[in-house]
Amino acid sequence: MRLLLLLILFQESIGLKTVTTSYGKVRGITDYSILGNDKFIFKGIPFVKPPLGDLRFSMPQKPDKWEGVLDASTYKAACPSNSSLSEHAQNFISEDCLYINIFTSQYCLKNKCPVIVYYHGGSYNLDSATMFPDKFILERYVEKGIVFVIPAYRLGVLGQFWLGDKELVPANLLVYDAIEALYYVQKDISNFGGNPRDVTIMGHSSGGQLVNALGVSSYVDPEQELFQKFIVLSSYEIFELEHFKINNSLNVARRVNCISKDHQEILKCMRNTDVMEILHAQRTMEDEDTAFFKSLIQAPPLMDYGEKLTEVKKRVPLRKLLCGVTEHEFEKYPYREGFRVEGVFLDFENPVETVTYYHDNFFNKTRNLFNTDSSAVFVSTATYTEAIVNAGGEVFLFETRQKPYSMHVSDMQYFIGIHRELNHTSDMDILDSFYSQMLVNFTKFGEPSPYWNKLDTREMNFLALEIDTENGIGPKMEKEFHKELVDFWLVDMMELDRNITEQQKSNNGSGEANGDVNPTPMQINLTTPGSYNSTQVILESTVLITYVSPIPPKATTYDPKIDEDQPVEGESAPIYNQWWFYAIIILIVIIAAVLILLALNKNNNPESLPLLA
Ligand SMILES: *[C@@H]1O[C@H](CO)[C@@H](O)[C@H](O)[C@H]1NC(C)=O
Ligand SMILES: *[C@@H]1O[C@H](CO)[C@@H](O)[C@H](O)[C@H]1NC(C)=O
Ligand SMILES: *[C@@H]1O[C@H](CO)[C@@H](O)[C@H](O)[C@H]1NC(C)=O
Ligand SMILES: *[C@@H]1O[C@H](CO)[C@@H](O)[C@H](O)[C@H]1NC(C)=O
Ligand SMILES: *[C@@H]1O[C@H](CO)[C@@H](O)[C@H](O)[C@H]1NC(C)=O
Ligand SMILES: *[C@@H]1O[C@H](CO)[C@@H](O)[C@H](O)[C@H]1NC(C)=O
Ligand SMILES: *[C@@H]1O[C@H](CO)[C@@H](O)[C@H](O)[C@H]1NC(C)=O
Ligand SMILES: *[C@@H]1O[C@H](CO)[C@@H](O)[C@H](O)[C@H]1NC(C)=O
Ligand SMILES: *[C@@H]1O[C@H](CO)[C@@H](O)[C@H](O)[C@H]1NC(C)=O
C-alpha cells in the first residue's frame, strides 16, 4: 500500500496522473506549461463498448469494467472517414473509435468546475474528436476553470445506416452515441473535477446541428438533467429526406455485395463486411454523385418519425443558448453540378418543387440569397432562437463579421484553435483575446458578456462581432437578424409552396397531367421590409419545407497552419516518450522490489537479508 502510494506520487511528479472512474483506473498526462495550476489530459477513455462485430450498426452499450490502470496518455483512433471534402484526412482510423477525451486541472479537481462537452463537426462524415490542439483547449478553457470534454461518435454510413426499420437499426445511430457520452459525463465527470449538474454542450457546423437538435428536443433530456446550456455555432439545421437515407443505405450495401430482399440478411452481411470495404463504397458513391451520409433524419431519438420541425419548435425545453453565425457562411459555395434536393430546414409540402423554383429564379440574385446553405444557417438560427425565447429560455445571438472575410469555418481559430488564418491581423488578435472568453463566461455565469442584451424576438437583436481599430469599429448590438432572408423564406417561399399545392390540386381536378407544376411567377421585391411575425408563421404553418444538400467548404480555403490530423502537443516530446523515463521506472521497480523483500524479510525472516548483505 505504502509502495503503491509511493509509485503514484512518483508518477505524478514525472507527468502522469491517475484517476479512478466507475469502470476502472485511468492514467492521463500532466501539462505544466501554465505555471501554478497543473493541467491533466485523459485521452481515449472508453464510454461505450467498441462498436465492432454485432455491435456495428447497434445501439451503443455501456462499457465493461477493467482491471489495472488504463493508459490514457495518447489519443485513440479517429472514427473511419474518407471524404473528398477533407484534405487533411485522419491518418489513424479504426472502427474501434468510441472514446472520450477529458481536459481538466488541479483547480477543478479541488473545486468542481462547469463542464463543456464539445461535439466536432464535419458533416457527420469526417473529422474527429482527436484533431484539436491540446494547448489551445488548456489555455482557453481549462485555465479559466472549465472541464472540457470531446467525445467521438460514429461517422458516415457507420453512424447513419437506416433501412426504415428501427427493429433492425435505430435511426440517427450517431445521436445515441452523442447522448451516451452525456450519460458518461453524468456518471464520471466528478472524478475528473467536473460538476455533472453544470453541463454545457457545444458544437460547430454539423456538430452545431447535433447540439441544437439535442437542445431543442423534448425527448432527449426534457428535464435538463444531462445538460443545462448549449452553444451552437454556424449550424445548418438540415434534415435529410428519409427516403434518400434508405436508398443510400441500400446502395452502399449493394456496392459491397450485400444484396437481398430481406433487410435482416442485408444487415447481417453488412456486419460481416470489412469496414474499409464499406468506407470505400461510401467514398465511391460520394465521388460519383453528391453528399452521402452527411445528415440526420427527422426521427428518434430527437423527434417522432417524420415529425414536422414546426412541431418540434413548439415544445422546446427551457434552456439557455449562445448561438453564433458568421457573416458569409456558405456564400462562396454555390450549388454544385447535379443540383439535387435532399434535405429539409423548414416544413414545405413540396420541398423539391419549391427549392428547384428558388434555385432557378433567385439563385445569384442577391448576396443574401446566394445559396440555400446559408439560408439554412440563418433561417434556422432565427427560427430556433425565437422558439427557445418563446418557451421562456434565454438566447444570446451573435454574428462574426471579422475582416477580411468571415465564412463557415473562419471563427474556428477563435474557439477551437484550427483554421488559423495565415494573414493574422492585429484586429484578429484582439478578437481572439476575448472570443473564447465569451463562451467561458456563458458557460460559467449564463451570460457571455456584460452589455450583451439577450434576444428579444420583437427586435431580433444580436451582437455584431467585428474589430476594426483603424475605423473605430468594435462589437455592437444590432437588430433584425437577417430579416430580409428570413421573411423571404417564411413568407414568400411558404406562399409559393401553397401555390404549388393549389396548382397540383386544380391540375388533379381538371384531369391534367400530374407533376406539371408551373406556379404563378412571384413578384417579390426583396428589399421590401416584411411585416410578418415569424413565430406566428412557424406556429400556424401547416406546410412542410425543404432544401438542398449542405456541402461545407473545403478546409484548404483557409490554408490552416495547423495540420488537423496532428494534435498539437507541447514543444518538447512528452515525458513518457523519453528513454530516461523508462530508466527511472526500472530503477523504481528495482528499489520497490528491494523494499518489498526487505519488508517481507523483516516480518518473516529477520535473519537473512541477502540483498543487503
Ligand atoms: C480514400 O479514398 C481514396 C479515393 O478513393 C483512396 O485513394 C484512398 O486510398 C482512400 N483512403 C483510405 C484510408 O481508405
Ligand atoms: C436510389 O438509388 C438509385 C441507385 O443509385 C438511383 O438510381 C435512384 O434515383 C435513387 N432514388 C432516389 C429516390 O433517390
Ligand atoms: C451564378 O453566378 C455564377 C458566377 O457568376 C455563374 O457561374 C453561375 O452560372 C450563376 N448561376 C445561375 C443559376 O445563374
Ligand atoms: C497576406 O497579406 C499580404 C500583404 O497584405 C498579401 O500580399 C498576401 O497576398 C496575403 N496572403 C494571403 C494568403 O492572403
Ligand atoms: C467575462 O466575465 C468577466 C467577469 O465577469 C468579465 O470581467 C469579462 O469582461 C467577461 N469577458 C467578456 C469577453 O465579456
Ligand atoms: C401565389 O399565387 C397568387 C395568385 O395566383 C399570386 O398572386 C402570388 O404572387 C403567388 N405567390 C407566390 C409567392 O408565388
Ligand atoms: C393528385 O392526384 C394524385 C393521384 O391521383 C394523388 O396522389 C395526389 O395526392 C393528388 N395531389 C393533390 C395535391 O391532391
Ligand atoms: C422595391 O422596393 C424599394 C424600396 O421600397 C423600391 O425603391 C423599389 O422601387 C422596389 N422595386 C420594385 C421592383 O418594386
Ligand atoms: C408573434 O406571435 C406570437 C404567437 O402568436 C405572439 O406570442 C408574439 O407576441 C408575436 N410577436 C409580435 C412581435 O407580434
PDB file of N, CA and C in Angstrom, residues 97 107 182 198 327 516 519 543:
ATOM      1  N   CYS A  97     -13.408   3.306 -32.150  1.00  0.00           N
ATOM      2  CA  CYS A  97     -13.086   4.734 -32.026  1.00  0.00           C
ATOM      3  C   CYS A  97     -13.935   5.461 -30.996  1.00  0.00           C
ATOM      4  N   TYR A 107      -7.028  22.772 -10.167  1.00  0.00           N
ATOM      5  CA  TYR A 107      -8.058  23.640  -9.611  1.00  0.00           C
ATOM      6  C   TYR A 107      -9.429  22.953  -9.667  1.00  0.00           C
ATOM      7  N   LEU A 182     -23.050  11.868 -22.897  1.00  0.00           N
ATOM      8  CA  LEU A 182     -23.595  12.714 -21.826  1.00  0.00           C
ATOM      9  C   LEU A 182     -23.918  11.881 -20.587  1.00  0.00           C
ATOM     10  N   ASP A 198     -23.739  20.970 -14.008  1.00  0.00           N
ATOM     11  CA  ASP A 198     -23.476  22.214 -14.736  1.00  0.00           C
ATOM     12  C   ASP A 198     -22.774  21.886 -16.054  1.00  0.00           C
ATOM     13  N   GLU A 327     -20.668  35.964 -40.973  1.00  0.00           N
ATOM     14  CA  GLU A 327     -21.348  36.862 -41.901  1.00  0.00           C
ATOM     15  C   GLU A 327     -21.672  36.189 -43.237  1.00  0.00           C
ATOM     16  N   ASP A 516     -46.969  18.463 -63.587  1.00  0.00           N
ATOM     17  CA  ASP A 516     -46.617  19.587 -64.462  1.00  0.00           C
ATOM     18  C   ASP A 516     -46.884  20.877 -63.704  1.00  0.00           C
ATOM     19  N   PRO A 519     -46.114  27.278 -61.199  1.00  0.00           N
ATOM     20  CA  PRO A 519     -46.816  28.257 -60.376  1.00  0.00           C
ATOM     21  C   PRO A 519     -46.704  29.671 -60.935  1.00  0.00           C
ATOM     22  N   VAL A 543     -47.403  23.757 -43.474  1.00  0.00           N
ATOM     23  CA  VAL A 543     -46.668  23.210 -44.608  1.00  0.00           C
ATOM     24  C   VAL A 543     -45.324  22.651 -44.198  1.00  0.00           C
TER      25      VAL A 543
END
